[in-house]
Structure formats: C-alpha cells, structure tokens
Amino acid sequence: MGRAVRYDGDLLARALRDPASTGSLDAGGWTALIGIARAEQLAGTLAHRLEGVAMPGAVARIMVDARASAAQGRIAALWEAEMARRVLAPLDCPVVLLKGTAFAAAGLSAGVGRSIGDLDILVPRDRIDAVEAALLGAGWEWVKPDPYDDAYYRRWMHELPPLIHRERDRMIDVHHTILPLTARITPDAAALIADSVALGNGLRMLSPADMLVHAAAHLFADGDLAGGMRNLWDIHCLIEQFGTDGLAERASHHGLEAEVHRAARLAHALYDTAIPEAWRTRHRADALYRRRLTARDGWGRPTRPLLRQGFYLRSHWLRMPPAMLARHLWTKWRKGYRPV
Amino acid sequence: MTMMVAGPAVRHSFAVRIGPVGFRVGSDWRTPIAALETLYADYPAPADDVPDFSVRLFARRPWRRFVRPAVMIGGDYVLPEAAPLPLAQGLLAAEMGMNLQMALGQRRYLLLHASAVERDGRALLMTGMSGAGKSTLAALLGRRGWRLMGDEFALIDPETGLVHAFPRLVSLKNAAIGVVERAIPDARFGPLMRATPKGDIRHLVPAAEAIARMEEPARPALILFPRYGFEPAERPVAPSEVFVRLTQASTNYTALGEPGFAALTRLVETLPARAIDYPDAESAIAQVERLWAAL
C-alpha cells in the first residue's frame, strides 16, 4: 500500500485548494489524504470541500461521517459558549469569542466543517479576576495541578491557566490579549475589544481584520506551527470572505504586519488564496515554513523532526527573553518534558 | 526539493475488514503483522481498499526497535500517555489500537461495549464489566448454534436500529482461556500472552460462519447483563437502569449527539432486558437458551 509514492501535507493542501484534483487519486492516495486530514484536524473541512466530487464508496462514507461529526462538534461548541455566556452575563463585561467557536457562531466559511476544541474567549484584563471567579463558581476547575505551570500562566501568559468544566468535561481558555506578555510584540488588546462585533446572542467576536491578525499571530508569532494547516485554512477563508482592505494598517497597529503578510503569502502558496499582487513577494524563509506546515507522511505521522525541533525552539525564542527561556526549559526538562 | 530528514517509511503493514469497518495497521516490526496475517487470513480487504482507520505500532526512539523493543500504539485517534507494550505483546497492541480507533473515532454506528450473537436473524446482546464473561459466552454460543457477531463492540445503526457484526478476534482473558480451549479444542488460537496489562490474553479466531456472514446485520431481540461467579439467578432490569448501563457501555453515545440518544432509547424501549448471575459457562448457556425460548 502506497509503497512507491511519498505523500506529505501538500496532498491535503491540493485537495482543499482544488477538490477536483482528487480525481487522480488511487486507493493509497485516498487513504493517505484521509490520514493526513485527520492528523491536521481538517477531516470535516475536507469532507465539506469534497462534497459532490466523485470518489470511491468507502471514501464517501468516511466523508459523510466526518461531516456529521463536525456538525455535532459545532452544536457542542456553541452550547459551551452559551454556558459561558449565562455565567458571565451578570458581570456586564464584553465577552469576545475567538477562533473556531466565533467562526461557527457567526456562520463564517472558516467554520464550515471545522473541528473545534476548547472554548476560547477574550475579556478585558481588568475584569479577568471577576471572570475567573464566576467560572470557578459555576463548575469549572483547574486543569494544571503543577504550581510552576500555574504561576507561569498567571505571570507571563496571555490567558488564564486552562479551566475544565467538571460535568461537561470541556475546556475554556480565558484570554486577556492574543500574545504572551513575554513576547516582543504587544498587540493592542483594548482595541481588539473596542472594535469587536456583537453576535446577537450577547457574545461578541473580533472584527474581521482582527480575526485575521489573531490567526496570523497565533500561527507565526506564538506556537511552533503545530496544527498550522488548519490555522492557515482559517486565514484562507477569512481573506476570501472579507478581503484584505485595511488589513495591513490594522496589522501594523498591533505590530503584526510581518506575520499577517507571511500568513497571506503562505495561504496563497498552499491554498491559492486571492491576495494583493504587491503582497506576493519572495521570501526565502517561506519555503521552510511551508515544509514545516506540511510535515506529515501518508500515515498521518509527523515527519521532518529536525525542522520541527527548529520551529519548536523558535517558538520559545519568540515567546520569552533568552535568560528566562533557559530557566524555563531547564525547569521543564527536570520535570520530564521532552519536545517532539 | 531536498529532504532535511528522511522519515523512515512504514516498514510492515496489513489491511483487513472486520464487519463494515476497514483497518490498516503499520508496524516498525514484522512479528505483529505476521500474527495478524495468520489470524485474520480468512477476512476480506477493506472496501475499495480504503480503510476507515489507521493504526501504527512504532518505536518511540529508533534504537528501541532493537534494544528492549517497546511498542507504542498510534493511529488516527490516540489517547495521550498510553504506555507501550513489549514486542511479545505486539498482537495485543494491534488489537488495542484497532479498538481505540473504534472507541474514539467511530461515528457511523452507536458503539456498545457488548458481545453479540445471532440466531434466525435476531440478535442477543450481552454487556457488563470486564470479567462478566461476555466474550466467553459469545465464543461458546458461537459454536453451539449461534452466529458470533462480536465479542467487544455491537454496532447499532442509528437509521435502521439493526446491529452490525464486528467479529474481530475474540479476546480471552485469564481463566476464560482454559475454559474455551477445553470447550472448543479444534479452534484456532493466537499465541498465549502472559502478564499483559490486562492479564493473560489469548485470541480465538471466530468460527468460519461468523466471518463468512459478517456483512449480515440482525434485529436486536434481547439484552443480557451477565455476571460471573454467583449462584444462578436472574432478574428483570428496569428501562431506567438499562438506559444508564447502556450509556456507560457506549464509547460514542455523547459524540453522536441526538442520533445516538434516539438509537439508545429505541433499544431501551423495545428490548427485553435481564440480569443473569451464573457460576459456570454451562449454567449460563442454559439460562440464555431458556430466556431466548421464552421471548
């Protein structure tokens, strides 16, 4: 099975960008595509993109299941948002949905078939204690028992330590900004909230430009690009739906212009996203990012370990100053944590 | 394009269809694949050669393929922090990997952690805690005029209410191994794996009929909650208790949402349910036959 051909994430990117291209896949190719899509949390998205495309019966059944699973995931995610809304409503503070839940609540194309994990919300920093107390009083509990992790989150992170609801077993991440406080870039959190958009159910979402800025920040200024194909698909859908007018100005207001441009270039490269001609410049590092984003084999296994390791180190480099980084990695190492 | 690091190709692989579900298993070692090939020799390939799920058996570090080889279980769906198994238990790792894909990834059917046997187009479901004897009873009934549909998962189609067969290798544990070896001496068994995390394990190849007819679904007709190690007894089980026990026995009831609830309540409302206690297999089989005849 799949002996001769070596697949990577480009197989998935091509199927998302050009669904008809799957017409040339044999059984091994379909199998690899499904494995990579699951590993990248894009099975539901792929299943929606491929609706109406000719495919073997076994694949069609898998796609039906993936769409049903995403539909149920959407119901559960919106219910979780509603649960949080009810608890936080008496506080009379703006609650902004982020990422997948926001896309689903607003009916955006980025939300179609998207897998949604935790509930991510943004609240004003000066209200975060009240938000935390309200959630703790309504059945949410700490996930991280480790005092180092807890203290680290509270002092340096852009969010509270993750909370989990003891009955529904769902996590909530309460953000007060979109990048760690230790990062060299400091987005304008007050502007994110001031320009957020009401959703009609008492909750809010970021403005379209800020959603794009947030997605780009998350992808290129924070993490190690894990799950990056899905984040980049979000960016693709947001640009396709809202365009790029005013985006560069907004990005530079938050200090994230380079990240937004890189996100747009890579979305264009992987998903053929329509971006302005002037943005289609050549950057040597883009090829490395692309190879990291697509580092999967036909079994869904992570590949290119050195490249992954490099991006892992980079994520920490971006996140904190060198002395602090050394101390942090040493503490984590002693606790037995090993990357990759 | 140059490769910075060439990830090793999947060295050994195997594909199989069990009931309506296709699997592929990739492995860093040959031995688990060889065992699967032997024990699943009479099973078909996945439909259209595209498996529903992938399982990977791999070494955490390259040298652990050779030095104290430890088998990590991976796949489309994984549990974090799963402990590796020694290579001698590679077959068990493969079976656990396939079960895990079903438990975490199956969305087409409501999954009940239950054994199932069929007669005259009607199915008997048996569910209970580990050690209740559901695998043993299904294996024995499967040689005594019943068709074995599965010893681990019963697959309920939410649209039709029918149960679909999932006759994987029957997983016999501890004392059940000897009981079944004595009762069915001519059966085909896998290797005896001692002192696994689940105790001693030996797999039994289902009867030829169970494999040949695995595409035939059946209408559920009776649900039993067996309990081994007690004097023979039986009692009816109230629908409320059946409901709770089936939600606990289902790995994907919550994930299926409303269709899962509808399928489960339909079972509760339409199936007679009995709890049976039994001291030995012969006694249990007599109880089953009596209850079935009284339907």
XYZ file of C-alpha atoms in Angstrom:
635
model
C 0.000 0.000 0.000
C 1.444 3.365 -1.034
C 4.900 1.897 -1.404
C 6.222 3.943 -4.287
C 4.593 7.334 -3.652
C 5.622 9.508 -0.709
C 2.891 11.826 0.399
C 3.041 14.878 2.630
C 0.717 17.692 3.662
C 0.774 19.072 0.128
C -1.633 16.262 -0.771
C -4.173 17.742 1.652
C -3.457 21.333 0.585
C -4.059 20.394 -3.045
C -7.353 18.636 -2.256
C -8.592 21.660 -0.285
C -7.465 24.122 -2.936
C -8.704 22.116 -5.910
C -11.218 19.412 -4.908
C -11.416 18.084 -8.460
C -7.723 17.198 -8.294
C -8.659 14.192 -6.145
C -9.939 12.559 -9.332
C -6.430 11.237 -9.938
C -6.092 9.525 -6.523
C -5.909 5.744 -6.209
C -6.893 3.853 -3.047
C -3.498 4.535 -1.472
C -3.792 8.236 -2.260
C -7.252 8.498 -0.706
C -6.045 6.608 2.356
C -3.106 8.987 2.774
C -5.339 12.033 2.248
C -7.737 10.874 4.978
C -4.872 10.083 7.364
C -3.236 13.477 6.878
C -6.556 15.340 7.143
C -7.319 13.628 10.458
C -3.855 14.335 11.810
C -4.222 18.017 10.873
C -7.765 18.250 12.343
C -9.087 19.032 8.887
C -11.221 15.937 8.149
C -14.533 17.787 8.496
C -13.289 20.725 6.434
C -12.068 18.364 3.710
C -15.352 16.448 3.734
C -17.249 19.678 3.074
C -14.830 20.801 0.384
C -15.183 17.452 -1.434
C -18.977 17.367 -1.369
C -20.215 16.477 -4.835
C -16.813 15.264 -6.056
C -16.647 11.695 -7.437
C -14.979 9.295 -5.004
C -14.993 5.596 -4.062
C -17.933 4.454 -1.911
C -15.753 3.753 1.105
C -14.358 7.299 0.962
C -17.822 8.785 0.535
C -18.968 7.012 3.722
C -15.956 8.321 5.635
C -16.755 11.845 4.388
C -20.402 11.568 5.498
C -19.191 10.533 8.961
C -16.724 13.424 9.074
C -19.428 15.948 8.191
C -21.777 14.513 10.820
C -19.008 14.595 13.394
C -18.233 18.239 12.602
C -21.922 19.144 12.786
C -22.197 17.598 16.239
C -18.945 19.292 17.275
C -20.438 22.617 16.214
C -23.542 22.040 18.347
C -21.397 21.147 21.358
C -19.105 24.167 20.858
C -21.995 26.626 20.576
C -23.626 25.087 23.629
C -20.399 25.551 25.568
C -20.308 29.208 24.506
C -23.880 29.599 25.697
C -22.972 28.023 29.049
C -20.185 30.559 29.491
C -22.465 33.396 28.400
C -25.023 32.554 31.073
C -22.384 32.500 33.788
C -20.677 35.708 32.675
C -23.776 37.741 31.763
C -24.217 39.217 35.286
C -20.667 40.635 35.151
C -21.673 43.038 32.402
C -18.310 42.788 30.696
C -17.699 42.178 26.979
C -17.025 38.510 26.176
C -15.412 38.020 22.771
C -15.442 34.552 21.190
C -12.195 33.603 19.473
C -11.191 31.109 16.773
C -13.430 28.165 15.873
C -16.345 28.973 18.152
C -16.507 32.521 16.763
C -16.430 31.234 13.173
C -19.252 28.793 13.932
C -21.334 31.336 15.875
C -21.033 33.900 13.091
C -21.633 31.366 10.313
C -18.322 32.161 8.612
C -16.928 29.963 5.859
C -13.913 29.257 8.073
C -16.305 27.478 10.434
C -17.714 25.053 7.850
C -16.741 21.534 8.938
C -14.088 22.922 11.278
C -13.145 20.918 14.318
C -13.485 22.984 17.483
C -11.618 22.018 20.623
C -11.571 24.332 23.600
C -13.737 27.390 24.059
C -11.521 30.455 23.655
C -12.757 33.809 24.909
C -11.220 37.262 25.262
C -12.168 39.595 28.103
C -10.723 42.910 29.346
C -7.674 42.337 31.534
C -9.084 44.369 34.414
C -12.119 42.037 34.540
C -10.250 38.762 34.412
C -10.386 38.114 38.166
C -14.149 38.505 38.151
C -14.442 36.215 35.121
C -12.264 33.599 36.771
C -14.266 33.728 39.992
C -17.556 33.417 38.125
C -16.349 30.380 36.180
C -14.939 28.695 39.293
C -18.270 29.270 40.987
C -20.145 27.604 38.139
C -18.380 24.249 37.850
C -15.108 24.998 36.073
C -11.905 23.698 37.706
C -8.143 23.994 37.229
C -6.549 21.582 34.773
C -2.919 22.173 35.715
C -2.087 20.898 39.164
C 1.540 21.966 38.765
C 2.316 25.153 40.769
C 5.110 26.146 38.364
C 2.756 25.986 35.371
C 0.044 27.829 37.253
C 2.353 30.620 38.377
C 3.865 30.818 34.897
C 0.482 31.295 33.282
C -0.584 33.975 35.711
C 2.602 35.973 35.494
C 3.555 35.674 31.870
C 0.796 34.329 29.663
C -1.966 35.993 27.657
C -4.560 33.726 29.219
C -5.558 32.139 32.497
C -4.371 28.604 33.137
C -6.885 26.378 31.298
C -10.090 25.552 33.156
C -12.209 22.458 32.570
C -15.874 22.017 33.395
C -16.265 19.115 35.799
C -19.541 17.865 34.354
C -19.275 18.625 30.657
C -15.534 17.885 30.505
C -14.900 20.860 28.204
C -12.023 23.304 28.465
C -12.163 27.062 28.414
C -9.216 29.363 27.720
C -9.802 32.860 29.054
C -7.565 35.346 27.218
C -6.901 38.977 28.021
C -4.770 39.507 24.917
C -3.595 37.436 21.951
C 0.138 37.016 22.595
C 2.073 36.119 25.747
C 3.195 39.096 27.812
C 6.768 37.917 27.378
C 6.655 38.168 23.588
C 8.461 41.050 21.941
C 5.268 42.137 20.193
C 2.456 43.733 22.207
C -0.863 43.826 20.364
C -3.420 46.467 21.352
C -5.775 44.342 23.454
C -8.077 47.252 24.278
C -8.580 47.930 20.565
C -9.388 44.257 19.953
C -12.269 44.531 22.400
C -13.311 48.082 21.459
C -13.692 47.147 17.788
C -15.286 43.721 18.384
C -18.623 42.958 16.783
C -21.832 41.921 18.570
C -23.079 38.448 17.619
C -26.694 38.960 18.613
C -26.709 36.474 21.496
C -24.923 38.742 23.951
C -21.500 37.484 22.920
C -19.062 39.193 20.574
C -16.419 38.320 18.012
C -13.340 40.191 16.811
C -13.634 42.446 13.787
C -12.723 40.587 10.566
C -9.322 42.294 10.366
C -8.565 41.449 13.991
C -9.628 37.836 13.436
C -7.014 37.668 10.701
C -4.415 39.373 12.848
C -5.143 36.969 15.678
C -4.910 33.913 13.407
C -1.595 35.128 11.997
C -0.253 35.975 15.459
C -1.207 32.542 16.727
C 0.444 30.846 13.773
C 3.661 32.794 13.325
C 4.359 34.776 16.488
C 3.441 32.233 19.141
C 3.294 28.473 18.641
C 5.572 26.014 16.871
C 3.219 25.734 13.868
C 1.574 22.575 15.218
C -1.835 22.330 13.561
C -0.717 25.056 11.196
C -2.512 23.730 8.132
C -5.845 24.308 9.864
C -4.889 27.762 11.092
C -3.757 28.655 7.611
C -7.070 27.373 6.214
C -8.830 29.738 8.648
C -6.714 32.558 7.237
C -7.533 31.493 3.680
C -11.275 31.504 4.394
C -11.178 34.834 6.251
C -9.310 36.539 3.405
C -11.630 35.005 0.805
C -14.667 36.170 2.788
C -13.547 39.619 3.972
C -10.737 40.623 1.615
C -7.605 42.500 2.626
C -8.755 46.120 2.636
C -7.368 47.877 5.685
C -5.756 44.666 6.892
C -2.140 45.844 6.598
C -2.896 49.021 8.568
C -4.654 47.105 11.306
C -1.847 44.545 11.452
C 0.776 47.241 11.789
C -1.261 48.899 14.552
C -0.875 45.649 16.512
C 2.792 45.259 15.493
C 1.964 42.144 13.496
C 2.344 43.312 9.918
C 5.122 40.856 9.060
C 3.132 37.947 10.472
C -0.007 38.889 8.561
C 1.937 39.234 5.327
C 3.621 35.892 5.875
C 0.229 34.292 6.612
C -1.199 35.741 3.404
C 1.775 34.572 1.310
C 1.635 31.050 2.701
C -2.142 30.844 2.339
C -1.649 31.877 -1.268
C 1.056 29.246 -1.719
C -0.859 26.390 -0.117
C -4.470 27.244 -0.844
C -4.280 29.669 -3.752
C -5.813 32.455 -1.653
C -6.502 35.677 -3.547
C -4.109 38.267 -2.098
C -2.953 41.615 -3.499
C -0.225 41.436 -6.179
C 2.018 43.676 -4.074
C 1.971 41.122 -1.245
C 3.253 38.292 -3.439
C 6.892 38.959 -2.706
C 9.564 36.280 -2.407
C 10.959 35.399 0.985
C 13.488 32.652 1.362
C 12.181 31.572 4.774
C 8.694 30.914 3.374
C 9.876 27.616 1.914
C 10.956 26.470 5.375
C 7.586 27.428 6.843
C 5.837 25.569 4.084
C 7.901 22.447 4.669
C 7.152 22.620 8.382
C 3.428 23.110 7.779
C 3.231 20.061 5.510
C 5.477 17.770 7.587
C 3.237 14.661 7.597
C 3.519 11.356 5.820
C 0.760 9.238 4.279
C 0.101 7.596 7.650
C -0.503 10.963 9.301
C 2.821 10.682 11.134
C 4.832 13.804 11.900
C 7.942 13.952 9.691
C 10.993 16.233 9.300
C 11.955 16.057 13.004
C 14.878 18.490 12.753
C 12.689 21.103 11.132
C 10.011 20.537 13.777
C 12.623 20.847 16.508
C 13.844 24.070 14.957
C 10.383 25.599 14.958
C 9.806 24.386 18.495
C 12.915 26.244 19.659
C 11.913 29.259 17.611
C 8.512 29.354 19.312
C 10.210 29.666 22.666
C 12.687 32.183 21.363
C 9.768 34.369 20.244
C 7.921 33.848 23.462
C 10.498 34.908 26.017
C 13.876 36.596 26.535
C 16.931 34.286 26.485
C 17.687 34.093 30.216
C 14.077 33.414 31.026
C 13.915 30.847 28.235
C 16.912 28.985 29.622
C 15.381 28.894 33.090
C 12.019 27.762 31.724
C 13.410 24.959 29.556
C 15.599 23.736 32.406
C 12.599 23.583 34.746
C 10.518 21.739 32.159
C 13.359 19.322 31.384
C 13.755 18.426 35.047
C 10.034 17.709 35.171
C 10.494 15.201 32.369
C 9.053 17.158 29.466
C 10.584 16.331 26.086
C 9.631 18.148 22.877
C 8.557 16.284 19.693
C 13.320 19.512 -3.267
C 15.836 18.191 -0.769
C 14.793 16.343 2.345
C 16.288 17.630 5.575
C 15.497 14.372 7.298
C 14.047 11.381 5.549
C 11.390 9.955 7.845
C 11.514 6.167 7.668
C 8.805 4.569 5.558
C 6.264 2.338 7.261
C 8.116 -0.959 7.253
C 5.354 -3.530 7.557
C 1.645 -3.166 7.005
C -1.546 -5.144 6.968
C -5.116 -4.322 5.970
C -8.349 -6.043 6.916
C -12.092 -5.559 7.039
C -13.982 -6.601 10.156
C -17.726 -6.346 9.615
C -18.303 -2.968 7.961
C -15.051 -1.415 9.207
C -11.722 -1.388 7.349
C -8.391 -1.061 9.139
C -4.768 -0.780 8.172
C -2.022 -1.495 10.654
C 1.500 -0.223 10.060
C 4.351 -1.501 12.187
C 8.054 -0.956 12.763
C 8.308 -4.703 13.414
C 7.400 -7.723 11.333
C 6.114 -10.011 14.107
C 2.789 -8.296 14.966
C 1.972 -8.060 11.253
C 2.785 -11.750 10.740
C 0.437 -12.676 13.608
C -2.358 -10.541 12.129
C -1.839 -12.093 8.687
C -2.159 -15.587 10.130
C -5.118 -14.984 12.411
C -7.085 -12.752 10.013
C -6.237 -14.903 6.943
C -9.908 -15.567 6.110
C -11.031 -11.926 6.368
C -11.530 -9.655 3.337
C -9.669 -6.444 2.473
C -11.184 -3.026 3.331
C -13.975 -1.907 0.995
C -12.477 -0.202 -2.075
C -9.090 -0.814 -0.434
C -9.573 2.381 1.592
C -9.563 1.607 5.327
C -11.718 3.580 7.730
C -8.938 3.734 10.314
C -5.157 3.537 10.554
C -3.225 2.039 13.456
C 0.527 2.482 13.881
C 2.827 0.402 16.037
C 6.071 2.241 16.441
C 9.223 2.607 18.475
C 9.416 5.836 20.452
C 13.108 6.175 19.573
C 14.797 4.483 16.586
C 17.033 2.256 18.720
C 14.033 0.986 20.656
C 13.198 -1.112 17.614
C 16.061 -3.354 18.702
C 17.005 -2.608 22.320
C 14.252 -3.712 24.720
C 11.707 -3.127 21.920
C 8.659 -1.297 23.241
C 5.562 -0.978 21.053
C 3.847 2.411 21.107
C 0.258 2.496 19.853
C -0.597 5.294 17.446
C -3.183 5.924 14.788
C -5.798 8.348 13.550
C -7.140 8.602 17.100
C -4.928 8.241 20.155
C -5.035 8.555 23.902
C -2.252 10.678 25.353
C 0.104 8.926 27.761
C -0.679 5.365 26.646
C 2.006 3.025 27.955
C 3.996 0.939 25.455
C 3.854 -2.871 25.372
C 6.753 -5.317 24.982
C 7.188 -6.679 21.456
C 5.992 -10.124 22.579
C 2.596 -8.449 23.103
C 2.613 -6.754 19.690
C -0.544 -8.555 18.593
C -2.340 -7.215 21.667
C -1.041 -3.724 20.818
C -2.524 -4.030 17.322
C -5.883 -5.175 18.699
C -5.873 -2.376 21.285
C -5.046 0.091 18.537
C -7.965 -1.078 16.410
C -10.351 -0.983 19.383
C -9.138 2.511 20.201
C -9.933 3.751 16.690
C -13.443 2.388 17.097
C -13.936 3.752 20.596
C -12.680 7.249 19.745
C -13.348 7.597 16.022
C -16.435 5.593 15.100
C -19.313 7.895 14.128
C -21.424 5.759 11.769
C -22.748 3.396 14.428
C -23.684 3.685 18.059
C -20.990 1.613 19.710
C -21.922 -0.608 22.618
C -19.231 -2.334 24.610
C -21.087 -5.631 24.280
C -20.822 -9.062 22.738
C -23.464 -10.144 20.245
C -24.668 -13.457 18.828
C -27.398 -14.092 16.262
C -29.967 -16.748 15.568
C -32.789 -16.612 12.991
C -31.947 -13.036 12.104
C -32.328 -11.827 15.693
C -29.502 -10.740 17.933
C -28.739 -11.280 21.599
C -26.586 -8.529 23.155
C -24.547 -9.148 26.302
C -22.862 -6.345 28.171
C -21.194 -5.940 31.522
C -17.989 -5.085 33.288
C -14.713 -6.686 32.268
C -14.748 -10.194 33.742
C -18.521 -10.571 33.432
C -17.931 -13.228 30.807
C -19.409 -11.615 27.734
C -16.526 -12.691 25.468
C -16.503 -16.242 26.828
C -20.245 -16.676 26.470
C -20.230 -15.264 22.951
C -17.355 -17.572 21.965
C -19.124 -20.648 23.328
C -22.541 -19.736 21.936
C -20.784 -19.138 18.620
C -20.059 -22.869 18.459
C -23.471 -24.005 19.639
C -25.993 -22.976 17.040
C -25.479 -19.218 17.241
C -23.546 -16.947 14.905
C -20.913 -14.899 16.684
C -21.334 -11.243 15.718
C -18.628 -9.902 18.007
C -17.184 -10.120 21.491
C -16.191 -6.465 22.028
C -18.417 -3.988 20.197
C -22.000 -4.206 18.976
C -22.568 -1.660 16.194
C -26.078 -0.187 16.200
C -27.104 1.616 13.022
C -28.985 4.754 14.188
C -31.027 4.812 10.969
C -32.301 1.227 10.998
C -31.836 0.114 14.595
C -30.091 -3.028 13.291
C -26.967 -4.391 14.930
C -23.975 -4.920 12.634
C -21.412 -7.627 13.242
C -17.860 -6.767 14.276
C -16.351 -10.259 14.627
C -12.744 -9.400 15.379
C -10.542 -11.969 17.114
C -12.193 -12.944 20.389
C -10.071 -11.687 23.260
C -9.994 -14.299 26.027
C -8.595 -13.330 29.397
C -7.172 -15.314 32.298
C -9.367 -18.272 33.366
C -11.565 -17.896 30.264
C -8.636 -19.068 28.125
C -8.659 -22.579 29.610
C -12.462 -22.766 29.612
C -12.654 -22.056 25.881
C -9.619 -24.198 24.990
C -11.301 -27.185 26.640
C -14.735 -26.441 25.183
C -13.534 -25.866 21.596
C -10.312 -27.883 21.250
C -10.336 -27.720 17.442
C -10.495 -23.900 17.308
C -7.622 -21.718 16.080
C -5.931 -19.620 18.731
C -3.283 -16.909 18.703
C -0.199 -17.035 20.919
C -0.715 -17.074 24.695
C 0.448 -13.694 26.015
C 1.144 -13.842 29.734
C 1.073 -10.993 32.236
C -0.103 -8.251 29.889
C -1.629 -5.088 31.407
C -4.964 -6.914 31.006
C -3.763 -10.200 32.496
C -3.122 -13.326 30.420
C -4.573 -12.940 26.933
C -5.176 -15.389 24.117
C -7.086 -14.611 20.941
C -9.569 -17.001 19.374
C -10.339 -16.978 15.633
C -14.137 -16.813 15.212
C -15.873 -19.749 13.504
C -15.851 -19.665 9.692
C -19.566 -18.836 9.607
C -19.025 -15.713 11.725
C -16.548 -14.397 9.145
C -18.453 -15.536 6.044
C -21.687 -13.897 7.200
C -20.216 -10.798 8.854
C -21.998 -8.470 6.452
C -25.432 -9.645 7.629
C -26.928 -7.339 10.263
C -29.587 -8.558 12.708
C -32.526 -7.159 14.633
C -31.709 -6.839 18.366
C -34.109 -9.032 20.347
C -32.772 -9.413 23.894
C -30.185 -7.756 26.093
C -28.488 -9.552 28.970
C -26.273 -8.255 31.754
C -24.323 -11.368 32.767
C -22.304 -11.615 35.962
C -19.871 -14.476 36.549
C -19.132 -16.063 39.903
C -22.535 -16.178 41.570
C -25.262 -18.754 42.109
C -27.668 -18.899 39.150
C -30.160 -16.052 39.357
C -31.975 -13.755 37.045
C -33.960 -10.566 37.370
C -35.634 -8.151 35.005
C -33.861 -4.809 34.598
C -35.927 -1.614 34.610
C -35.700 0.576 31.486
C -34.135 3.384 33.531
C -31.326 1.079 34.639
C -30.886 -0.308 31.113
C -30.577 3.253 29.836
C -27.897 4.197 32.338
C -25.948 0.974 31.843
C -26.023 1.329 28.063
C -24.868 4.947 28.171
C -21.959 3.733 30.316
C -21.327 0.858 27.891
C -21.216 3.157 24.862
C -17.977 4.873 23.925
C -19.529 7.273 21.422
C -23.016 7.947 22.770
C -22.150 11.547 23.633
C -20.213 12.197 20.439
C -23.146 11.074 18.267
C -25.465 13.615 19.864
C -29.172 13.324 19.130
C -28.961 10.297 16.758
C -27.081 8.439 19.490
C -29.732 9.287 22.049
C -32.507 8.199 19.674
C -30.782 4.889 18.862
C -30.114 4.160 22.517
C -33.622 4.963 23.762
C -35.047 2.844 20.957
C -33.063 -0.123 22.270
C -34.217 0.581 25.808
C -37.859 0.868 24.797
C -38.005 -2.164 22.526
C -35.686 -4.767 24.064
C -36.461 -7.030 26.975
C -33.535 -6.916 29.422
C -32.421 -9.406 32.076
C -29.531 -9.553 34.506
C -28.224 -13.068 34.926
C -25.797 -14.421 37.515
C -24.018 -17.683 36.795
C -21.413 -19.928 38.420
C -20.070 -21.544 35.223
C -20.415 -21.358 31.456
C -22.728 -24.374 31.107
C -25.153 -22.870 33.570
C -25.101 -19.545 31.732
C -25.738 -21.141 28.362
C -28.747 -22.999 29.773
C -30.090 -19.690 31.160
C -29.580 -17.970 27.818
C -31.384 -20.722 25.912
C -34.297 -20.669 28.344
C -34.699 -16.883 28.172
C -34.406 -16.920 24.389
C -37.055 -19.652 24.074
C -39.416 -17.600 26.258
C -39.223 -14.489 24.042
